[in-house]
Amino acid sequence: MTVHNMPDVAGAVAATQLSKMDAYVASHDFDIPTLVIDVDRVAIQYHALKAGLGRADIHYAVKANPAREIIARLVDLGSHFDAASKGEIALCLQEGANPSDISFGNTIKRATDIAWAWGQGITLFAADAEEELEKIAANAPGASIYIRLIVETSAADWPLSRKFGCDRDTALSLLEKAKRLGLTPVGFSFHVGSQTRKSEMWAPTLDAMADIWNAARAAGHDLWLLNIGGGFPAFYGDAIEAPTSYARNVVELVASRFPDAQKIMAEPGRGLVAEAGVIVAEVMLVSRKSDRDLHRWVYLNVGRFSGLAETEGEAIRYQFQTQRDHDQMGPCILAGPTCDSADILYEKRPVLMPMTLVSGDRVLIRNTGAYTSTYSSICFNGFPPLDVVVI
Ligand SMILES: *Cc1c(COP(=O)(O)O)cnc(C)c1O
């Protein structure tokens, strides 16, 4: 492998690779909002993360971007996959993934899908509840199980809340229950929160996890798998660590706390694909609501319902680029095109856009390869969903 030669500077990688996306974008017309993905850029990011992760396996979180070309390339690169549903598993298998390299990582699974996955050769399942263990035991007898923990210390830009995982005592009793049901409990998982910008932010979560891990081993559970989830950041304007050093630092934090974890798996989603994509959008209207209005409103042909769902709470702040960025800039409220008043991207913290901007202008939205295409609704208000082009 030539991973040692990979530049460990996010900007250096971006500078060479963005030109391919930019060349494609510059030489094409786009009638509808389009996400352009450079699949070579995914490969570069994979190598950069893998170089830092060392012996930890990458299980790509398919939900971040399930484009077939991305899955196929990751299969070629030797990636493993974290799938959340029958559909995601089927996609990975169709693209050539080995069933033993796919984990069924959603803690919420249909019984029939568990049986189907087991029949396909999937053997590693996540759970955070008794009823889920019962479903798995009935439909995938003897399967390997990891228990997902709630982590409450998240400093992430897009935290994953209390929806997933269970607390320490519940986790310990689920290990017992799994054994009683004839399953094979092998470890724990957690998710530090998506877009955790600095590696040192992982430390409190890992401390809490190590405490539970040690309690489980003291209770006689022979755990060997630690699934550290995702959280690897993408560049959205605020400084982040370059992927290799970020991953290396996280693995060091893990290794010092889990000396007996024989296998570590990481599930990057955003960190693998976000910087591989750019959305090509168009200005539909620039207006002011009154003479006294300080801010312009800029309406784009892409919004909350055509892929930019992570602007909810203005949590993820994308970077916008136009051909007029050398003109004077001024603040604006940025909104999507639909007739739903929730379709506003940024209002509390307005965005700087050129004062000369007019309808018809092209707007590029950078580093949008993750969590966009799948969030796009089918045809709200008759606006076409986000198109995806993989180059
Ligand atoms: C969404 C998800 C991920 C990916 O998270 P990122 O922050 O995008 O890396 C990983 N693991 C699980 C279980 C997830 O649900």
Short mmCIF file of C-alpha atoms and ligand atoms in Angstrom, two decimals:
data_model
loop_
_atom_site.label_atom_id
_atom_site.label_comp_id
_atom_site.label_asym_id
_atom_site.label_seq_id
_atom_site.Cartn_x
_atom_site.Cartn_y
_atom_site.Cartn_z
CA MET A 1 0.00 0.00 0.00
CA THR A 2 1.17 3.50 -0.72
CA VAL A 3 -0.79 5.08 2.08
CA HIS A 4 2.37 6.42 3.69
CA ASN A 5 2.75 8.81 0.83
CA MET A 6 -0.71 10.27 1.18
CA PRO A 7 -0.55 13.95 2.02
CA ASP A 8 -1.85 14.44 5.52
CA VAL A 9 -3.04 17.95 4.90
CA ALA A 10 -6.73 18.29 4.11
CA GLY A 11 -6.14 21.33 1.93
CA ALA A 12 -3.43 19.72 -0.16
CA VAL A 13 -5.66 16.79 -0.98
CA ALA A 14 -8.58 19.07 -1.72
CA ALA A 15 -6.58 21.37 -3.99
CA THR A 16 -5.56 18.63 -6.40
CA GLN A 17 -8.84 16.74 -6.39
CA LEU A 18 -11.38 19.54 -6.40
CA SER A 19 -10.17 20.50 -9.82
CA LYS A 20 -11.68 17.34 -11.31
CA MET A 21 -15.08 18.17 -9.82
CA ASP A 22 -14.66 21.82 -10.79
CA ALA A 23 -13.70 20.95 -14.34
CA TYR A 24 -16.79 18.79 -14.66
CA VAL A 25 -19.05 21.44 -13.14
CA ALA A 26 -17.59 24.22 -15.31
CA SER A 27 -18.11 22.26 -18.52
CA HIS A 28 -21.72 21.21 -17.93
CA ASP A 29 -25.13 22.85 -17.69
CA PHE A 30 -27.40 21.72 -14.90
CA ASP A 31 -31.13 22.05 -15.29
CA ILE A 32 -31.91 20.77 -11.80
CA PRO A 33 -29.92 20.84 -8.57
CA THR A 34 -27.20 18.24 -8.87
CA LEU A 35 -24.75 16.60 -6.52
CA VAL A 36 -21.49 15.87 -8.35
CA ILE A 37 -19.43 13.16 -6.65
CA ASP A 38 -15.79 12.46 -7.42
CA VAL A 39 -15.39 8.83 -6.43
CA ASP A 40 -11.58 9.09 -6.61
CA ARG A 41 -11.83 11.63 -3.82
CA VAL A 42 -13.62 9.01 -1.69
CA ALA A 43 -10.70 6.65 -2.31
CA ILE A 44 -8.19 9.30 -1.23
CA GLN A 45 -10.16 9.92 1.94
CA TYR A 46 -10.39 6.17 2.60
CA HIS A 47 -6.61 5.82 2.38
CA ALA A 48 -6.08 8.88 4.58
CA LEU A 49 -8.39 7.53 7.31
CA LYS A 50 -7.06 3.99 7.01
CA ALA A 51 -3.49 5.24 7.39
CA GLY A 52 -4.43 6.70 10.77
CA LEU A 53 -6.77 3.91 11.87
CA GLY A 54 -4.12 1.22 11.44
CA ARG A 55 -5.49 -2.20 12.40
CA ALA A 56 -9.00 -0.86 13.04
CA ASP A 57 -11.44 -1.88 10.31
CA ILE A 58 -13.42 0.73 8.41
CA HIS A 59 -17.12 -0.13 8.17
CA TYR A 60 -18.47 2.60 5.89
CA ALA A 61 -21.81 3.91 7.20
CA VAL A 62 -23.78 3.41 4.01
CA LYS A 63 -26.48 5.94 4.91
CA ALA A 64 -24.05 8.84 4.42
CA ASN A 65 -24.18 8.26 0.66
CA PRO A 66 -25.38 5.00 -0.88
CA ALA A 67 -24.35 5.79 -4.48
CA ARG A 68 -23.50 2.47 -6.13
CA GLU A 69 -20.21 3.75 -7.48
CA ILE A 70 -19.10 4.69 -3.96
CA ILE A 71 -19.99 1.27 -2.55
CA ALA A 72 -18.27 -0.49 -5.47
CA ARG A 73 -15.10 1.54 -5.06
CA LEU A 74 -15.02 0.92 -1.32
CA VAL A 75 -15.46 -2.82 -1.92
CA ASP A 76 -12.41 -2.67 -4.21
CA LEU A 77 -10.46 -0.84 -1.51
CA GLY A 78 -11.24 -3.54 1.06
CA SER A 79 -13.68 -1.51 3.12
CA HIS A 80 -16.26 -3.17 5.33
CA PHE A 81 -19.79 -1.80 5.68
CA ASP A 82 -22.22 -0.76 8.39
CA ALA A 83 -25.73 -1.27 7.02
CA ALA A 84 -28.95 -0.14 8.67
CA SER A 85 -31.55 -2.03 6.68
CA LYS A 86 -32.25 -4.85 4.27
CA GLY A 87 -31.96 -2.35 1.42
CA GLU A 88 -28.47 -1.21 2.43
CA ILE A 89 -27.30 -4.79 2.92
CA ALA A 90 -28.67 -5.79 -0.49
CA LEU A 91 -26.88 -2.84 -2.08
CA CYS A 92 -23.52 -3.81 -0.53
CA LEU A 93 -23.94 -7.45 -1.56
CA GLN A 94 -24.89 -6.44 -5.11
CA GLU A 95 -21.74 -4.37 -5.33
CA GLY A 96 -19.64 -7.35 -4.28
CA ALA A 97 -19.17 -6.94 -0.54
CA ASN A 98 -18.54 -10.11 1.43
CA PRO A 99 -21.37 -10.86 3.91
CA SER A 100 -18.79 -11.32 6.67
CA ASP A 101 -17.68 -7.70 6.07
CA ILE A 102 -21.17 -6.26 6.64
CA SER A 103 -22.57 -5.46 10.08
CA PHE A 104 -26.30 -4.96 10.61
CA GLY A 105 -25.76 -1.94 12.83
CA ASN A 106 -29.23 -0.46 13.27
CA THR A 107 -30.62 -1.24 16.72
CA ILE A 108 -34.11 -1.17 15.16
CA LYS A 109 -34.60 -4.07 12.77
CA ARG A 110 -37.59 -5.93 11.38
CA ALA A 111 -37.67 -9.59 12.38
CA THR A 112 -38.07 -10.67 8.76
CA ASP A 113 -35.07 -8.54 7.75
CA ILE A 114 -32.95 -10.16 10.46
CA ALA A 115 -33.88 -13.60 9.13
CA TRP A 116 -33.13 -12.48 5.58
CA ALA A 117 -29.75 -11.01 6.56
CA TRP A 118 -28.81 -14.16 8.49
CA GLY A 119 -29.72 -16.19 5.42
CA GLN A 120 -27.40 -13.99 3.35
CA GLY A 121 -24.52 -14.73 5.71
CA ILE A 122 -24.57 -11.62 7.89
CA THR A 123 -23.49 -12.64 11.39
CA LEU A 124 -22.85 -9.40 13.32
CA PHE A 125 -25.82 -7.48 14.73
CA ALA A 126 -26.32 -4.45 17.00
CA ALA A 127 -28.88 -4.28 19.80
CA ASP A 128 -29.81 -1.96 22.64
CA ALA A 129 -33.00 -3.60 23.98
CA GLU A 130 -34.33 -6.92 25.23
CA GLU A 131 -36.95 -7.21 22.56
CA GLU A 132 -34.33 -6.71 19.85
CA LEU A 133 -32.22 -9.52 21.33
CA GLU A 134 -35.28 -11.78 21.28
CA LYS A 135 -35.91 -10.96 17.63
CA ILE A 136 -32.28 -11.69 16.76
CA ALA A 137 -32.21 -14.94 18.77
CA ALA A 138 -35.36 -16.15 17.01
CA ASN A 139 -34.21 -15.20 13.51
CA ALA A 140 -30.42 -15.42 13.63
CA PRO A 141 -29.75 -18.06 16.31
CA GLY A 142 -26.24 -17.86 17.76
CA ALA A 143 -25.41 -14.59 16.00
CA SER A 144 -22.69 -12.26 17.29
CA ILE A 145 -24.05 -9.23 19.10
CA TYR A 146 -22.67 -5.90 20.18
CA ILE A 147 -24.59 -3.73 22.58
CA ARG A 148 -24.90 -0.03 21.81
CA LEU A 149 -24.38 2.42 24.66
CA ILE A 150 -25.82 5.90 25.04
CA VAL A 151 -23.10 8.49 25.33
CA GLU A 152 -24.15 11.80 26.81
CA THR A 153 -20.91 13.72 26.64
CA SER A 154 -21.07 14.60 22.98
CA ALA A 155 -19.41 17.80 21.80
CA ALA A 156 -20.43 17.10 18.20
CA ASP A 157 -21.95 19.58 15.77
CA TRP A 158 -24.65 17.02 14.88
CA PRO A 159 -25.20 14.97 18.08
CA LEU A 160 -27.21 11.77 17.83
CA SER A 161 -29.33 12.28 20.96
CA ARG A 162 -30.81 9.58 23.15
CA LYS A 163 -32.58 7.74 20.38
CA PHE A 164 -29.94 5.00 20.21
CA GLY A 165 -28.20 2.97 22.87
CA CYS A 166 -28.88 2.04 26.45
CA ASP A 167 -27.30 2.90 29.78
CA ARG A 168 -24.59 1.01 31.59
CA ASP A 169 -26.75 -1.23 33.78
CA THR A 170 -29.05 -2.09 30.91
CA ALA A 171 -26.05 -2.92 28.73
CA LEU A 172 -24.65 -5.27 31.35
CA SER A 173 -27.98 -7.05 31.77
CA LEU A 174 -28.40 -7.28 27.98
CA LEU A 175 -25.09 -9.15 27.79
CA GLU A 176 -26.52 -11.69 30.27
CA LYS A 177 -29.77 -11.88 28.38
CA ALA A 178 -27.97 -12.38 25.07
CA LYS A 179 -26.09 -15.35 26.52
CA ARG A 180 -29.27 -16.85 27.94
CA LEU A 181 -30.83 -16.58 24.49
CA GLY A 182 -27.94 -18.48 22.93
CA LEU A 183 -26.47 -15.43 21.21
CA THR A 184 -22.78 -14.55 21.27
CA PRO A 185 -22.18 -11.14 22.85
CA VAL A 186 -18.82 -9.87 21.61
CA GLY A 187 -18.59 -6.19 22.48
CA PHE A 188 -19.96 -2.69 22.63
CA SER A 189 -20.61 0.16 20.27
CA PHE A 190 -21.26 3.87 20.64
CA HIS A 191 -21.33 6.97 18.46
CA VAL A 192 -19.52 10.04 19.71
CA GLY A 193 -21.79 12.30 17.61
CA SER A 194 -21.49 13.27 13.99
CA GLN A 195 -19.01 15.99 13.00
CA THR A 196 -16.92 15.78 16.17
CA ARG A 197 -14.38 18.33 15.04
CA LYS A 198 -11.42 17.53 17.29
CA SER A 199 -10.04 14.14 18.28
CA GLU A 200 -9.57 15.19 21.90
CA MET A 201 -13.36 15.56 22.14
CA TRP A 202 -13.51 11.76 22.16
CA ALA A 203 -11.73 11.39 25.50
CA PRO A 204 -14.70 11.78 27.93
CA THR A 205 -16.82 9.36 25.89
CA LEU A 206 -14.01 6.81 25.75
CA ASP A 207 -13.46 7.14 29.52
CA ALA A 208 -17.12 6.35 30.14
CA MET A 209 -17.04 3.46 27.67
CA ALA A 210 -13.90 1.96 29.21
CA ASP A 211 -15.57 1.97 32.60
CA ILE A 212 -18.49 -0.07 31.25
CA TRP A 213 -16.19 -2.34 29.24
CA ASN A 214 -14.16 -3.16 32.34
CA ALA A 215 -17.30 -3.80 34.38
CA ALA A 216 -18.53 -6.24 31.74
CA ARG A 217 -15.23 -8.10 31.63
CA ALA A 218 -15.16 -8.22 35.43
CA ALA A 219 -18.61 -9.81 35.27
CA GLY A 220 -17.15 -12.57 33.13
CA HIS A 221 -18.03 -11.43 29.63
CA ASP A 222 -15.27 -12.18 27.23
CA LEU A 223 -15.65 -9.07 25.09
CA TRP A 224 -13.22 -8.48 22.24
CA LEU A 225 -14.93 -6.06 19.83
CA LEU A 226 -15.18 -2.30 20.26
CA ASN A 227 -17.16 -0.46 17.61
CA ILE A 228 -16.25 3.22 17.88
CA GLY A 229 -18.90 4.38 15.38
CA GLY A 230 -18.52 7.49 13.25
CA GLY A 231 -17.98 11.15 14.05
CA PHE A 232 -14.99 11.74 11.77
CA PRO A 233 -15.38 15.33 10.60
CA ALA A 234 -15.55 16.99 7.20
CA PHE A 235 -14.37 20.48 6.36
CA TYR A 236 -17.23 22.99 6.40
CA GLY A 237 -15.22 26.13 7.04
CA ASP A 238 -14.19 25.67 10.68
CA ALA A 239 -10.75 24.17 11.19
CA ILE A 240 -10.62 20.40 11.58
CA GLU A 241 -7.69 18.01 12.02
CA ALA A 242 -6.51 16.30 8.83
CA PRO A 243 -8.02 12.80 8.57
CA THR A 244 -4.91 10.72 9.15
CA SER A 245 -3.80 12.50 12.29
CA TYR A 246 -7.38 12.68 13.57
CA ALA A 247 -7.84 8.94 13.10
CA ARG A 248 -4.42 8.18 14.58
CA ASN A 249 -5.18 10.28 17.66
CA VAL A 250 -8.55 8.59 18.16
CA VAL A 251 -7.00 5.13 17.86
CA GLU A 252 -4.35 6.12 20.43
CA LEU A 253 -7.06 7.31 22.82
CA VAL A 254 -8.84 3.99 22.29
CA ALA A 255 -5.75 1.78 22.59
CA SER A 256 -4.70 3.27 25.91
CA ARG A 257 -8.15 2.61 27.39
CA PHE A 258 -8.99 -0.73 25.79
CA PRO A 259 -5.78 -2.77 25.84
CA ASP A 260 -7.79 -6.00 25.59
CA ALA A 261 -10.02 -5.03 22.65
CA GLN A 262 -8.73 -7.38 19.95
CA LYS A 263 -10.81 -5.84 17.23
CA ILE A 264 -11.74 -2.22 16.75
CA MET A 265 -14.15 -1.14 14.07
CA ALA A 266 -14.81 2.42 12.97
CA GLU A 267 -17.86 3.51 11.00
CA PRO A 268 -17.03 6.76 9.22
CA GLY A 269 -19.77 8.17 7.01
CA ARG A 270 -19.44 11.93 6.66
CA GLY A 271 -15.64 11.86 7.00
CA LEU A 272 -15.34 9.53 4.01
CA VAL A 273 -17.71 11.12 1.50
CA ALA A 274 -18.61 14.73 2.39
CA GLU A 275 -15.58 16.33 0.74
CA ALA A 276 -16.08 14.19 -2.37
CA GLY A 277 -19.22 16.08 -3.40
CA VAL A 278 -20.35 19.49 -4.57
CA ILE A 279 -23.94 20.58 -5.18
CA VAL A 280 -24.57 22.76 -8.20
CA ALA A 281 -27.53 25.03 -7.45
CA GLU A 282 -29.07 28.17 -8.88
CA VAL A 283 -30.41 31.43 -7.45
CA MET A 284 -34.19 31.68 -8.02
CA LEU A 285 -34.86 35.05 -6.41
CA VAL A 286 -33.11 37.84 -4.51
CA SER A 287 -35.47 40.16 -2.61
CA ARG A 288 -36.03 42.46 0.34
CA LYS A 289 -39.20 42.39 2.43
CA SER A 290 -39.17 46.16 3.06
CA ASP A 291 -37.05 49.26 2.48
CA ARG A 292 -35.76 48.95 6.03
CA ASP A 293 -34.81 45.29 5.69
CA LEU A 294 -31.16 44.87 6.61
CA HIS A 295 -30.88 41.49 4.99
CA ARG A 296 -31.68 40.32 1.53
CA TRP A 297 -33.45 37.03 1.08
CA VAL A 298 -31.76 34.72 -1.37
CA TYR A 299 -33.84 31.77 -2.57
CA LEU A 300 -32.03 28.82 -4.14
CA ASN A 301 -33.42 25.94 -6.20
CA VAL A 302 -32.19 23.58 -3.46
CA GLY A 303 -33.31 23.60 0.16
CA ARG A 304 -34.29 21.70 3.28
CA PHE A 305 -36.41 19.30 1.25
CA SER A 306 -34.00 18.66 -1.59
CA GLY A 307 -31.03 17.44 0.38
CA LEU A 308 -29.95 20.15 2.81
CA ALA A 309 -31.76 18.68 5.84
CA GLU A 310 -28.70 19.08 8.05
CA THR A 311 -29.23 22.83 8.06
CA GLU A 312 -31.88 22.02 10.72
CA GLY A 313 -30.99 24.19 13.71
CA GLU A 314 -28.32 25.69 11.42
CA ALA A 315 -26.12 22.88 12.76
CA ILE A 316 -24.12 22.14 9.65
CA ARG A 317 -23.00 25.31 7.88
CA TYR A 318 -22.14 24.66 4.26
CA GLN A 319 -19.85 26.87 2.21
CA PHE A 320 -21.29 28.65 -0.80
CA GLN A 321 -19.39 29.83 -3.83
CA THR A 322 -20.49 31.93 -6.80
CA GLN A 323 -18.82 33.54 -9.78
CA ARG A 324 -19.31 36.96 -8.16
CA ASP A 325 -17.40 36.32 -4.94
CA HIS A 326 -14.87 39.04 -5.83
CA ASP A 327 -17.72 41.61 -5.63
CA GLN A 328 -18.74 43.27 -2.38
CA MET A 329 -20.30 40.74 0.01
CA GLY A 330 -23.29 41.27 2.30
CA PRO A 331 -25.40 39.19 4.67
CA CYS A 332 -28.48 37.35 3.45
CA ILE A 333 -31.05 34.91 4.68
CA LEU A 334 -30.76 31.81 2.58
CA ALA A 335 -33.83 29.73 1.78
CA GLY A 336 -35.03 26.91 -0.44
CA PRO A 337 -37.67 27.15 -3.16
CA THR A 338 -40.64 25.32 -1.64
CA CYS A 339 -43.82 26.81 -0.19
CA ASP A 340 -43.04 25.47 3.27
CA SER A 341 -41.92 28.10 5.76
CA ALA A 342 -39.52 25.58 7.35
CA ASP A 343 -37.56 25.61 4.10
CA ILE A 344 -35.03 28.17 5.35
CA LEU A 345 -31.37 27.19 5.45
CA TYR A 346 -29.73 29.99 7.45
CA GLU A 347 -31.50 32.88 9.17
CA LYS A 348 -30.21 33.17 12.75
CA ARG A 349 -26.67 33.45 11.45
CA PRO A 350 -27.02 34.99 7.99
CA VAL A 351 -24.66 34.01 5.18
CA LEU A 352 -22.39 36.37 3.26
CA MET A 353 -23.21 36.42 -0.43
CA PRO A 354 -22.25 38.87 -3.21
CA MET A 355 -24.38 42.04 -3.28
CA THR A 356 -24.55 41.69 -7.07
CA LEU A 357 -26.17 38.23 -6.93
CA VAL A 358 -29.24 37.83 -9.19
CA SER A 359 -31.60 35.03 -10.17
CA GLY A 360 -30.07 32.58 -12.60
CA ASP A 361 -26.62 32.77 -10.99
CA ARG A 362 -24.97 29.45 -10.28
CA VAL A 363 -24.17 28.63 -6.65
CA LEU A 364 -21.80 25.83 -5.67
CA ILE A 365 -22.30 24.27 -2.25
CA ARG A 366 -19.03 22.70 -1.19
CA ASN A 367 -18.36 19.42 0.61
CA THR A 368 -21.93 18.17 0.37
CA GLY A 369 -21.22 14.53 -0.44
CA ALA A 370 -22.64 13.25 2.87
CA TYR A 371 -26.24 13.23 4.05
CA THR A 372 -27.69 15.12 1.09
CA SER A 373 -28.88 12.83 -1.71
CA THR A 374 -30.74 10.51 0.67
CA TYR A 375 -32.44 13.38 2.49
CA SER A 376 -33.92 14.73 -0.71
CA SER A 377 -37.71 14.36 -0.82
CA ILE A 378 -39.37 12.81 -3.83
CA CYS A 379 -41.00 15.84 -5.37
CA PHE A 380 -42.18 18.37 -2.78
CA ASN A 381 -44.10 21.16 -4.55
CA GLY A 382 -43.17 19.56 -7.84
CA PHE A 383 -39.52 20.49 -7.51
CA PRO A 384 -37.27 17.69 -8.75
CA PRO A 385 -35.19 15.85 -6.15
CA LEU A 386 -31.44 16.31 -6.01
CA ASP A 387 -29.84 14.64 -9.01
CA VAL A 388 -26.62 12.70 -8.42
CA VAL A 389 -23.79 12.40 -10.93
CA VAL A 390 -20.74 10.31 -10.07
CA ILE A 391 -17.57 11.09 -12.03
C1 LIG B 1 -24.74 7.48 10.95
C2 LIG B 1 -23.91 6.48 11.63
C3 LIG B 1 -22.53 6.47 11.44
C4 LIG B 1 -21.80 7.50 10.62
O1 LIG B 1 -21.60 8.66 11.33
P1 LIG B 1 -20.69 9.87 10.76
O2 LIG B 1 -20.73 10.87 11.82
O3 LIG B 1 -21.29 10.29 9.47
O4 LIG B 1 -19.33 9.32 10.56
C5 LIG B 1 -21.80 5.48 12.05
N1 LIG B 1 -22.40 4.55 12.83
C6 LIG B 1 -23.72 4.51 13.02
C7 LIG B 1 -24.31 3.45 13.86
C8 LIG B 1 -24.52 5.48 12.44
O5 LIG B 1 -25.84 5.47 12.65
#
